[in-house]
Amino acid sequence: MLLSAQTRLGALGIVLAAAALRAQPLPPDVILSNGKIITVDERFAIAQAVAIGGDRILAVGTNQEMARLAGPNTRKIDLLGKAVIPGLIDNHMHLLRAATTWTRELRFDGIESRKQAIELLRARAKSAGPGEWIYNIGGWTHHQFTDNPKSFTREELDQIAPDNPVALQESYYQVFLNSKALQTFGIRADAPDPPDFVKGSILRDAHGNPTGVIQGDIAATRPVAARLPKVAPGKLEASSRALLDDMNRAGLTSVGVPGCNADVLDIFQKWKAQGKLNLRIFCIEGAAAGAPDQVDRSLEQISRMKLFQGDSYIDSIFFGESVYQPLHDPMFALKSDPSPDQLQQWRRIAMEIAKAGLPLHVHAELHNTIDAFLDQIEAINQEHPIKNLRWTLAHVNQINAPQLERMKKLGMYAAVHPWAVINGGIMQEGFGDGAYDMPPLSTIQNSGIQWGFGTDGTAANQTLPFMTLYFAVTGKMVGGAKIIRQTISREDALIAHTRKNAYLVFQENNLGAIQPGKLADLLVLDRDYLTIPADDIKNIKPVMTMVGGKLVYEAPPIGDPSDNVQTARPHFRNPVNSPRRRKRPH
Ligand SMILES: [Zn+2]
């Protein structure tokens, strides 16, 4: 099945090259010039200008070279010296699930002060009707508050929102509830814990009064999240739109998505048909068996599974992210001990995936789990070679050099999701000194394996790609504490978030670099990623985000108060969405 997909990609490449040749006399729709175009091509070339026609990049070069291509209707955008990079790709974010709660959540991504978080809470309490939930589901840590890195108390949340239940989930580690929320859940001094809460996860004082803190790990936080209201079906579309807008604003243009839930995927399919889908979605799918008696059903599903039926806007590309649920490392677990029985079930399923010729993207975090999976994969590889299937281990914060060597021999890839960006403090408590090598970024980079960045957001981690790049280059987590010792260069970090990730979502012919023939997904940045102080990387903001030649985000104007969105920087106004957009010959 994969073979046919690759053949299809190959054929597409030839068609595109031919179209580009024929199309060459057609002038570009838009030329961006007078910039610093960080192409992230194989040579990491820097150019001045880029020409775009339809949804693709036509040419990259000097201002003069691009100016010569211009026709009478070519829109010219003066970049005023700004840096341009390819659109950023997150290879693993639970994006479609997030759409079902996004506009109801009070997100703390990128909020650096506790004061500001409190202000957001107050504002939400003011605008929410009495009894309406105020909540978020992960993506933050109290360590990110540089003014006062303190968690929240029940009393404080009561004072801010006396009439609303409040639940603030810190990653998958703990949840802070106010009295109204405790009351709603029936958590009281004189009552037993609700049965679905993990024993001991509801923290109580000496008198048995619940403190408002639910603590432990993903299993401890799950009963709270399960009780929180999602957006109403009639508002799912608006929530999905707000989510995509936030991602474009942050600089993301493509996302690998474990679990593409049908309700949101239908909306995205509709938008795609209307030319309104502003983010590329690459699904990682498959229902993992939870017990031995579910394995046969899983095998049957795999034998019928069809990937690569979509296009460069929506496609399904991997089986994942779990093969056999009992071997899914829980977040914050310190050690794993996969049993031979469990591994035997895992192998039956993974063997079927290899036999069906499917790519696999599998959650593998802890040292013992990675070793155990590699043992199985080496055995599977003897029967059904996986060489060209792009099998990928995901998360891999505890990976080491010998494991990377084994993966390279198998033709495997690493999807690196640095949970430490927000969870570094918690991980240090658990792993001690070992946490400083989670993930071992320079070991991964120096191994020569093909690897790319994801966040695993929106609950396990925050979602902002420039925060991940800052972490990779400085070794610092949100809030600024140095949390890993193995850092990498800003060039390597950017490559891992663009070109390498294009490979990890099977789009290397289309995405990941600013090169002739590739899709015009790019970001104009407010400052130069390559030269600003490393500590500023997290503060980089796209001024403009383009997906397939279409302007999908433009920063609001700064400065002159007479400016407004309509008149400021007219040279950035949607260059390609204009009526004179024409079809290129095929
Ligand atoms: Zn995972």
Coordinates of C-alpha atoms and ligand atoms in Angstrom, one line a residue:
M1 CA 0.0 0.0 0.0
L2 CA 2.8 2.4 0.9
L3 CA 4.6 1.5 -2.3
S4 CA 1.7 2.6 -4.4
A5 CA 1.5 5.9 -2.3
Q6 CA 5.2 6.5 -3.0
T7 CA 4.8 5.8 -6.7
R8 CA 1.9 8.3 -6.7
L9 CA 4.1 10.9 -5.0
G10 CA 6.9 10.2 -7.5
A11 CA 4.5 10.6 -10.4
L12 CA 3.1 13.8 -8.9
G13 CA 6.6 15.2 -8.7
I14 CA 7.2 14.6 -12.4
V15 CA 3.8 16.2 -13.3
L16 CA 4.7 19.2 -11.2
A17 CA 8.1 19.6 -12.7
A18 CA 6.5 19.5 -16.2
A19 CA 3.8 22.0 -15.1
A20 CA 6.5 24.3 -13.7
L21 CA 8.4 24.1 -17.0
R22 CA 5.3 25.0 -19.0
A23 CA 4.2 27.6 -16.5
Q24 CA 7.5 29.4 -16.5
P25 CA 6.5 32.1 -19.0
L26 CA 3.5 32.9 -16.6
P27 CA 4.6 35.7 -14.3
P28 CA 4.3 35.2 -10.6
D29 CA 1.2 36.3 -8.7
V30 CA 3.4 37.7 -5.9
I31 CA 7.0 38.5 -5.3
L32 CA 8.4 38.9 -1.8
S33 CA 11.6 40.9 -2.0
N34 CA 14.1 42.8 0.0
G35 CA 14.1 40.2 2.8
K36 CA 16.2 37.5 4.3
I37 CA 14.8 34.3 2.9
I38 CA 16.0 31.4 5.1
T39 CA 15.2 28.7 2.6
V40 CA 16.1 25.7 4.8
D41 CA 17.0 23.9 1.6
E42 CA 19.7 21.2 1.6
R43 CA 22.4 23.9 1.6
F44 CA 20.6 26.1 4.1
A45 CA 20.8 28.9 1.5
I46 CA 19.8 32.4 2.3
A47 CA 18.1 34.5 -0.5
Q48 CA 16.7 37.9 -0.9
A49 CA 13.5 37.3 -2.7
V50 CA 10.9 34.6 -3.6
A51 CA 8.4 34.4 -6.4
I52 CA 5.0 32.6 -5.9
G53 CA 2.5 31.5 -8.5
G54 CA -0.8 29.9 -7.5
D55 CA -0.1 27.8 -4.4
R56 CA 3.6 27.1 -5.2
I57 CA 7.0 28.7 -5.1
L58 CA 8.2 29.5 -8.6
A59 CA 11.7 30.8 -7.9
V60 CA 14.0 32.0 -5.2
G61 CA 17.0 34.3 -5.7
T62 CA 18.1 37.9 -5.6
N63 CA 15.9 40.9 -5.8
Q64 CA 17.0 41.6 -9.3
E65 CA 16.4 38.0 -10.5
M66 CA 12.9 37.9 -9.1
A67 CA 12.1 41.4 -10.4
R68 CA 12.9 40.2 -13.9
L69 CA 10.1 37.5 -13.6
A70 CA 7.4 40.1 -12.7
G71 CA 4.5 40.7 -15.0
P72 CA 2.1 43.6 -15.1
N73 CA -0.2 42.1 -12.5
T74 CA 2.4 40.7 -10.2
R75 CA 1.9 41.9 -6.6
K76 CA 5.1 43.1 -5.1
I77 CA 5.6 42.8 -1.3
D78 CA 8.5 44.7 0.2
L79 CA 9.7 42.6 3.2
L80 CA 11.6 45.6 4.6
G81 CA 14.5 43.3 5.5
K82 CA 12.5 40.9 7.5
A83 CA 13.4 37.2 7.8
V84 CA 11.3 34.5 6.1
I85 CA 11.3 30.8 7.0
P86 CA 9.2 27.8 5.8
G87 CA 5.9 27.3 7.6
L88 CA 6.5 25.3 10.8
I89 CA 5.3 21.7 11.0
D90 CA 4.4 20.0 14.3
N91 CA 4.6 16.3 13.7
H92 CA 2.4 15.3 16.6
M93 CA -0.3 17.4 18.2
H94 CA -3.8 16.2 19.4
L95 CA -5.3 19.0 17.4
L96 CA -8.7 17.7 16.4
R97 CA -9.5 16.6 20.0
A98 CA -8.5 20.2 21.1
A99 CA -11.1 21.7 18.7
T100 CA -13.9 20.1 20.8
T101 CA -12.9 22.3 23.8
W102 CA -10.8 25.1 22.4
T103 CA -13.1 28.1 22.8
R104 CA -14.3 26.9 26.1
E105 CA -10.7 26.6 27.5
L106 CA -8.9 29.5 29.1
R107 CA -5.5 28.6 27.6
F108 CA -2.3 29.7 29.3
D109 CA 0.1 29.0 26.3
G110 CA 2.7 31.7 26.2
I111 CA 1.4 33.5 29.4
E112 CA 4.6 34.4 31.3
S113 CA 3.2 36.0 34.4
R114 CA 0.9 34.7 37.1
K115 CA -0.6 38.2 37.3
Q116 CA -1.7 37.9 33.7
A117 CA -3.1 34.4 34.2
I118 CA -5.2 35.8 37.1
E119 CA -6.3 38.7 35.0
L120 CA -7.5 36.3 32.3
L121 CA -9.3 34.3 34.9
R122 CA -11.0 37.4 36.3
A123 CA -12.0 38.5 32.8
R124 CA -13.5 35.1 32.0
A125 CA -15.3 35.0 35.4
K126 CA -16.9 38.4 34.4
S127 CA -18.0 37.3 31.0
A128 CA -19.1 33.8 31.9
G129 CA -22.7 33.3 33.1
P130 CA -23.3 32.1 36.7
G131 CA -22.5 28.4 36.9
E132 CA -20.6 28.3 33.6
W133 CA -17.4 26.3 33.7
I134 CA -14.0 28.0 33.5
Y135 CA -11.3 25.6 32.7
N136 CA -8.3 24.5 30.7
I137 CA -7.0 21.0 30.0
G138 CA -3.3 21.2 30.2
G139 CA -0.6 22.9 28.1
W140 CA 0.8 25.0 31.0
T141 CA 2.8 24.8 34.2
H142 CA 3.0 27.1 37.2
H143 CA 6.8 27.2 36.5
Q144 CA 6.1 29.4 33.5
F145 CA 5.0 32.3 35.7
T146 CA 8.2 34.3 36.0
D147 CA 6.8 36.9 38.4
N148 CA 5.6 34.3 40.9
P149 CA 5.9 30.6 40.0
K150 CA 3.2 29.4 42.3
S151 CA 0.3 27.1 41.7
F152 CA -3.3 28.0 42.5
T153 CA -5.2 27.6 45.7
R154 CA -8.9 26.8 46.1
E155 CA -9.4 29.9 48.2
E156 CA -7.9 32.1 45.5
L157 CA -10.0 30.6 42.8
D158 CA -13.1 31.0 45.0
Q159 CA -12.3 34.6 45.3
I160 CA -11.8 35.1 41.6
A161 CA -14.8 33.1 40.5
P162 CA -17.3 32.6 43.4
D163 CA -20.2 31.7 41.0
N164 CA -18.4 29.5 38.5
P165 CA -16.8 26.1 38.8
V166 CA -13.1 26.3 38.0
A167 CA -10.7 23.5 36.9
L168 CA -7.2 24.4 35.8
Q169 CA -5.3 21.3 34.6
E170 CA -1.5 21.6 34.8
S171 CA -0.1 19.3 32.1
Y172 CA -1.3 15.8 33.0
Y173 CA 0.1 16.2 36.5
Q174 CA -2.5 18.0 38.6
V175 CA -5.7 19.9 38.5
F176 CA -6.7 22.9 40.6
L177 CA -10.4 23.1 41.5
N178 CA -12.3 25.8 43.4
S179 CA -15.1 25.0 45.9
K180 CA -17.8 25.2 43.3
A181 CA -16.1 22.6 41.2
L182 CA -15.5 20.3 44.2
Q183 CA -19.2 20.7 45.0
T184 CA -20.2 19.9 41.4
F185 CA -18.2 16.7 41.5
G186 CA -19.5 15.7 44.9
I187 CA -16.1 15.8 46.5
R188 CA -16.6 16.6 50.2
A189 CA -15.1 16.0 53.6
D190 CA -18.0 13.7 54.6
A191 CA -18.3 11.7 51.4
P192 CA -16.2 8.9 49.9
D193 CA -14.2 9.8 46.7
P194 CA -16.2 9.4 43.5
P195 CA -15.3 5.9 42.3
D196 CA -13.6 6.8 39.1
F197 CA -11.0 9.0 40.8
V198 CA -7.6 7.3 41.4
K199 CA -7.2 6.4 45.0
G200 CA -5.2 9.1 46.8
S201 CA -5.4 11.5 43.9
I202 CA -7.9 13.8 45.7
L203 CA -5.6 15.7 48.2
R204 CA -7.2 16.4 51.6
D205 CA -6.1 18.3 54.7
A206 CA -5.8 16.9 58.2
H207 CA -9.5 17.2 58.7
G208 CA -10.3 15.4 55.5
N209 CA -11.3 18.6 53.6
P210 CA -10.4 18.5 50.0
T211 CA -7.8 21.1 49.2
G212 CA -8.9 21.5 45.6
V213 CA -5.8 19.7 44.2
I214 CA -6.2 16.5 42.3
Q215 CA -2.7 15.1 41.7
G216 CA -0.9 12.1 40.3
D217 CA -0.6 11.6 36.5
I218 CA -2.7 11.2 33.5
A219 CA -5.0 8.7 35.2
A220 CA -5.5 11.1 38.1
T221 CA -6.4 14.1 35.9
R222 CA -8.6 12.1 33.5
P223 CA -11.8 12.0 35.7
V224 CA -11.8 15.8 35.9
A225 CA -11.3 16.3 32.1
A226 CA -14.1 13.7 31.4
R227 CA -16.6 15.8 33.4
L228 CA -15.8 19.1 31.7
P229 CA -18.3 20.3 29.1
K230 CA -17.1 20.3 25.5
V231 CA -18.2 23.0 23.0
A232 CA -21.8 22.6 21.9
P233 CA -22.2 20.9 18.5
G234 CA -23.5 24.1 17.0
K235 CA -20.3 25.9 18.1
L236 CA -17.8 23.2 17.1
E237 CA -17.1 25.0 13.8
A238 CA -16.4 28.3 15.4
S239 CA -14.1 26.6 18.0
S240 CA -12.2 24.8 15.2
R241 CA -11.8 28.0 13.3
A242 CA -10.4 29.8 16.4
L243 CA -8.0 26.9 16.9
L244 CA -6.7 27.0 13.4
D245 CA -6.3 30.8 13.6
D246 CA -4.3 30.4 16.8
M247 CA -2.0 27.9 15.1
N248 CA -1.5 30.1 12.1
R249 CA -0.7 33.0 14.4
A250 CA 1.8 30.9 16.2
G251 CA 3.5 30.0 12.9
L252 CA 2.2 26.5 12.3
T253 CA 1.1 25.6 8.8
S254 CA 1.0 21.7 9.0
V255 CA 0.3 19.3 11.9
G256 CA 0.6 15.6 12.3
V257 CA -2.5 14.6 14.3
P258 CA -2.9 11.4 16.4
G259 CA -6.6 10.5 16.4
C260 CA -8.5 12.6 13.8
N261 CA -12.0 12.6 15.3
A262 CA -14.7 12.5 12.7
D263 CA -16.8 15.4 14.0
V264 CA -13.9 17.9 13.4
L265 CA -12.5 16.1 10.4
D266 CA -15.8 16.6 8.6
I267 CA -15.6 20.3 9.2
F268 CA -12.0 20.4 7.9
Q269 CA -13.1 18.4 4.8
K270 CA -15.8 20.9 4.1
W271 CA -13.4 23.8 4.5
K272 CA -10.9 22.1 2.2
A273 CA -13.5 21.9 -0.5
Q274 CA -14.3 25.6 0.0
G275 CA -10.6 26.5 -0.1
K276 CA -10.8 27.7 3.6
L277 CA -8.7 25.1 5.3
N278 CA -5.7 27.1 6.5
L279 CA -3.7 24.3 8.1
R280 CA -2.5 21.0 6.7
I281 CA -3.7 18.0 8.6
F282 CA -1.9 14.6 8.5
C283 CA -3.7 12.0 10.5
I284 CA -2.2 9.2 12.6
E285 CA -4.9 6.7 13.1
G286 CA -5.9 3.3 14.3
A287 CA -7.6 1.9 17.4
A288 CA -5.2 0.2 19.7
A289 CA -6.2 -3.1 21.3
G290 CA -6.7 -2.8 25.0
A291 CA -6.5 -6.4 25.9
P292 CA -5.6 -9.8 24.4
D293 CA -9.2 -10.5 23.3
Q294 CA -9.2 -7.3 21.2
V295 CA -6.2 -8.2 19.2
D296 CA -8.0 -10.2 16.5
R297 CA -10.3 -7.3 15.9
S298 CA -7.3 -5.0 15.6
L299 CA -5.6 -7.3 13.1
E300 CA -8.7 -7.3 11.0
Q301 CA -8.9 -3.5 11.1
I302 CA -5.3 -3.2 10.0
S303 CA -5.8 -5.6 7.0
R304 CA -8.6 -3.3 5.8
M305 CA -6.9 0.0 6.5
K306 CA -6.2 2.4 3.6
L307 CA -3.8 5.3 4.1
F308 CA -2.7 8.0 1.5
Q309 CA -6.1 8.5 0.0
G310 CA -6.0 12.3 0.6
D311 CA -3.8 15.2 -0.6
S312 CA -1.5 17.8 0.7
Y313 CA -4.3 19.4 2.8
I314 CA -5.7 16.3 4.5
D315 CA -4.3 12.8 4.5
S316 CA -4.0 9.8 6.7
I317 CA -0.4 8.7 6.9
F318 CA 0.4 6.5 9.8
F319 CA -1.0 3.8 12.0
G320 CA -0.6 5.0 15.6
E321 CA 0.0 6.3 18.1
S322 CA -0.6 3.2 20.2
V323 CA -0.2 -0.4 19.1
Y324 CA -1.2 -2.2 22.2
Q325 CA -2.6 -0.1 25.0
P326 CA -1.0 -2.0 28.0
L327 CA 2.4 -1.1 26.5
H328 CA 1.6 2.7 26.2
D329 CA 4.1 4.4 28.6
P330 CA 2.1 6.7 30.9
M331 CA 3.3 10.2 31.2
F332 CA 5.4 10.7 34.4
A333 CA 6.0 6.9 34.8
L334 CA 9.6 6.5 35.9
K335 CA 10.3 3.1 34.5
S336 CA 8.6 0.5 32.4
D337 CA 8.8 -3.3 32.6
P338 CA 7.1 -4.7 29.4
S339 CA 6.1 -8.3 30.0
P340 CA 6.7 -11.1 27.5
D341 CA 2.9 -11.7 27.2
Q342 CA 2.3 -8.0 26.5
L343 CA 5.1 -7.9 24.0
Q344 CA 3.8 -11.0 22.2
Q345 CA 0.5 -9.2 21.6
W346 CA 2.3 -6.1 20.6
R347 CA 4.3 -8.1 18.1
R348 CA 1.2 -9.8 16.6
I349 CA -0.3 -6.3 15.9
A350 CA 2.9 -4.7 14.7
M351 CA 3.6 -7.7 12.4
E352 CA 0.3 -7.2 10.8
I353 CA 1.1 -3.5 10.3
A354 CA 4.4 -4.4 8.6
K355 CA 2.7 -7.1 6.5
A356 CA 0.1 -4.6 5.3
G357 CA 2.9 -2.2 4.3
L358 CA 1.7 0.5 6.6
P359 CA 3.8 3.2 8.2
L360 CA 3.8 3.2 12.0
H361 CA 4.1 6.1 14.4
V362 CA 4.2 4.6 17.9
H363 CA 4.3 6.2 21.4
A364 CA 7.6 5.1 23.0
E365 CA 9.0 7.1 25.9
L366 CA 10.8 5.1 28.5
H367 CA 14.2 3.4 28.0
N368 CA 13.0 -0.2 28.6
T369 CA 10.0 0.3 26.3
I370 CA 12.1 1.6 23.5
D371 CA 14.5 -1.4 23.8
A372 CA 11.6 -3.9 24.0
F373 CA 9.9 -2.4 20.9
L374 CA 13.2 -2.4 19.0
D375 CA 13.7 -6.1 19.9
Q376 CA 10.2 -6.8 18.4
I377 CA 10.7 -4.6 15.4
E378 CA 14.1 -6.3 14.6
A379 CA 12.3 -9.7 14.6
I380 CA 9.4 -8.4 12.5
N381 CA 11.8 -6.9 10.1
Q382 CA 13.2 -10.4 9.3
E383 CA 9.8 -11.5 8.0
H384 CA 8.3 -8.2 6.7
P385 CA 11.0 -5.6 6.0
I386 CA 10.0 -2.2 7.3
K387 CA 12.8 -0.4 5.5
N388 CA 10.6 1.9 3.4
L389 CA 7.7 2.2 5.8
R390 CA 9.0 5.2 7.8
W391 CA 8.4 3.5 11.1
T392 CA 8.8 6.1 13.8
L393 CA 9.2 6.1 17.5
A394 CA 7.3 9.1 19.0
H395 CA 8.2 11.1 22.1
V396 CA 11.5 9.2 22.9
N397 CA 12.6 11.5 25.7
Q398 CA 14.6 8.6 27.2
I399 CA 16.3 7.4 24.0
N400 CA 20.0 6.8 23.9
A401 CA 22.8 6.4 21.4
P402 CA 22.7 2.6 21.0
Q403 CA 18.9 2.7 20.5
L404 CA 19.3 5.4 17.8
E405 CA 21.9 3.2 16.1
R406 CA 19.5 0.2 16.1
M407 CA 16.7 2.5 14.7
K408 CA 19.0 3.8 11.9
K409 CA 19.9 0.2 10.9
L410 CA 16.2 -0.6 10.7
G411 CA 15.5 2.6 8.6
M412 CA 13.5 4.1 11.4
Y413 CA 12.8 7.7 12.4
A414 CA 12.4 9.7 15.6
A415 CA 9.5 12.1 16.3
V416 CA 10.9 14.1 19.2
H417 CA 8.4 15.6 21.6
P418 CA 10.2 17.4 24.4
W419 CA 7.7 17.2 27.2
A420 CA 10.2 19.1 29.4
V421 CA 9.3 22.3 27.7
I422 CA 6.5 22.6 30.3
N423 CA 7.1 19.5 32.4
G424 CA 10.8 19.9 33.1
G425 CA 10.2 20.7 36.8
I426 CA 8.1 17.6 37.4
M427 CA 10.5 15.4 35.4
Q428 CA 13.4 16.6 37.5
E429 CA 11.7 15.6 40.6
G430 CA 11.1 12.2 39.2
F431 CA 14.3 11.4 37.2
G432 CA 16.8 13.6 39.1
D433 CA 19.9 14.2 37.0
G434 CA 18.7 12.0 34.2
A435 CA 16.0 14.6 33.4
Y436 CA 18.8 16.8 32.1
D437 CA 19.1 14.4 29.1
M438 CA 15.4 14.1 28.3
P439 CA 15.5 14.5 25.4
P440 CA 19.2 14.0 24.6
L441 CA 18.9 16.5 21.7
S442 CA 22.6 16.6 20.6
T443 CA 22.9 12.8 20.8
I444 CA 19.9 12.5 18.5
Q445 CA 21.2 15.1 16.1
N446 CA 24.7 13.7 16.0
S447 CA 23.4 10.1 15.4
G448 CA 22.4 11.2 11.9
I449 CA 18.9 9.8 12.2
Q450 CA 16.1 11.6 10.4
W451 CA 14.1 13.3 13.2
G452 CA 11.7 16.1 13.7
F453 CA 9.9 18.1 16.4
G454 CA 6.4 17.9 17.7
T455 CA 4.9 19.1 20.9
D456 CA 2.4 16.4 21.8
G457 CA 0.1 19.3 22.7
T458 CA -2.4 20.5 23.6
A459 CA -2.6 18.9 27.1
A460 CA 0.8 17.2 27.6
N461 CA 2.6 20.2 26.4
Q462 CA 2.2 23.8 25.2
T463 CA 1.7 24.4 21.5
L464 CA 3.9 27.3 20.4
P465 CA 6.6 26.2 18.0
F466 CA 9.0 29.1 18.8
M467 CA 8.9 28.0 22.4
T468 CA 10.1 24.6 21.3
L469 CA 12.9 26.1 19.1
Y470 CA 13.9 28.3 22.1
F471 CA 14.1 25.2 24.3
A472 CA 16.1 23.3 21.7
V473 CA 18.7 26.1 21.4
T474 CA 18.9 27.3 25.0
G475 CA 18.0 24.1 27.0
K476 CA 15.5 26.3 28.9
M477 CA 11.9 25.5 29.7
V478 CA 9.0 27.9 29.9
G479 CA 9.8 30.4 32.6
G480 CA 13.5 30.3 31.7
A481 CA 15.0 27.5 34.0
K482 CA 17.7 25.6 32.3
I483 CA 16.3 22.1 32.1
I484 CA 18.3 20.0 29.5
R485 CA 22.1 20.0 29.0
Q486 CA 22.0 18.8 25.4
T487 CA 21.2 21.6 23.1
I488 CA 21.5 22.0 19.3
S489 CA 22.2 24.8 16.9
R490 CA 19.4 27.1 15.8
E491 CA 19.9 25.8 12.2
D492 CA 19.4 22.2 13.2
A493 CA 16.5 23.1 15.4
L494 CA 14.8 24.9 12.5
I495 CA 15.5 22.0 10.1
A496 CA 13.9 19.6 12.5
H497 CA 10.7 21.8 12.7
T498 CA 10.5 22.2 8.9
R499 CA 12.3 20.1 6.3
K500 CA 12.8 17.0 8.4
N501 CA 9.2 17.1 9.6
A502 CA 8.0 17.4 6.0
Y503 CA 9.6 13.9 5.6
L504 CA 7.9 12.7 8.8
V505 CA 4.5 13.7 7.4
F506 CA 5.3 12.2 3.9
Q507 CA 5.3 15.6 2.3
E508 CA 9.0 16.1 1.5
N509 CA 8.2 16.9 -2.2
N510 CA 5.8 19.6 -1.1
L511 CA 6.8 21.1 2.2
G512 CA 9.6 22.0 4.6
A513 CA 11.7 24.4 2.5
I514 CA 11.4 27.5 0.4
Q515 CA 12.3 26.0 -2.9
P516 CA 11.0 26.2 -6.5
G517 CA 8.2 23.6 -7.0
K518 CA 7.3 23.4 -3.3
L519 CA 4.1 24.7 -1.8
A520 CA 4.2 28.3 -0.7
D521 CA 3.9 27.7 3.0
L522 CA 6.0 30.4 4.8
L523 CA 6.3 32.8 7.6
V524 CA 7.5 36.4 7.6
L525 CA 9.0 37.0 11.1
D526 CA 9.1 40.1 13.2
R527 CA 12.8 39.4 14.0
D528 CA 15.6 37.4 12.6
Y529 CA 15.6 33.9 14.0
L530 CA 19.3 33.4 13.1
T531 CA 20.8 36.5 14.7
I532 CA 18.7 37.6 17.7
P533 CA 19.8 36.5 21.2
A534 CA 18.8 32.9 21.8
D535 CA 16.7 33.9 24.8
D536 CA 14.5 35.9 22.4
I537 CA 13.6 33.0 20.1
K538 CA 10.5 32.3 22.2
N539 CA 9.3 35.8 21.6
I540 CA 9.4 35.6 17.8
K541 CA 6.1 36.4 16.2
P542 CA 5.0 35.8 12.6
V543 CA 4.1 39.1 10.9
M544 CA 2.5 37.0 8.2
T545 CA 1.7 33.4 7.7
M546 CA 1.1 32.0 4.2
V547 CA -0.3 28.5 3.4
G548 CA -0.3 27.4 -0.2
G549 CA 0.3 31.0 -1.4
K550 CA -2.7 32.2 0.6
L551 CA -2.3 34.8 3.4
V552 CA -3.9 33.1 6.4
Y553 CA -2.6 35.3 9.1
E554 CA -1.4 38.9 9.3
A555 CA -0.3 40.5 12.5
P556 CA -2.3 43.5 13.6
P557 CA -0.4 46.8 12.9
I558 CA 1.8 48.3 15.6
G559 CA 2.8 51.9 15.9
D560 CA 0.7 54.7 14.2
P561 CA -2.6 54.7 16.1
S562 CA -4.3 55.8 12.9
D563 CA -3.4 52.5 11.4
N564 CA -6.1 49.9 11.2
V565 CA -6.1 46.4 9.8
Q566 CA -7.5 47.6 6.5
T567 CA -4.9 50.2 5.8
A568 CA -1.7 49.2 7.6
R569 CA 0.9 47.6 5.5
P570 CA -1.3 47.3 2.4
H571 CA 1.6 45.6 0.7
F572 CA 0.9 42.6 2.9
R573 CA -2.8 42.4 2.1
N574 CA -3.9 39.1 0.7
P575 CA -1.8 38.9 -2.4
V576 CA -3.1 35.6 -3.9
N577 CA -6.7 35.4 -2.8
S578 CA -7.6 38.2 -5.2
P579 CA -10.1 37.6 -8.0
R580 CA -7.4 37.5 -10.7
R581 CA -6.0 34.3 -9.2
R582 CA -5.9 31.9 -12.2
K583 CA -5.4 28.3 -12.8
R584 CA -2.1 27.1 -13.9
P585 CA -2.1 24.6 -16.8
H586 CA -1.8 21.0 -15.8
Ligands
ZN1 ZN 1.8 9.7 23.0

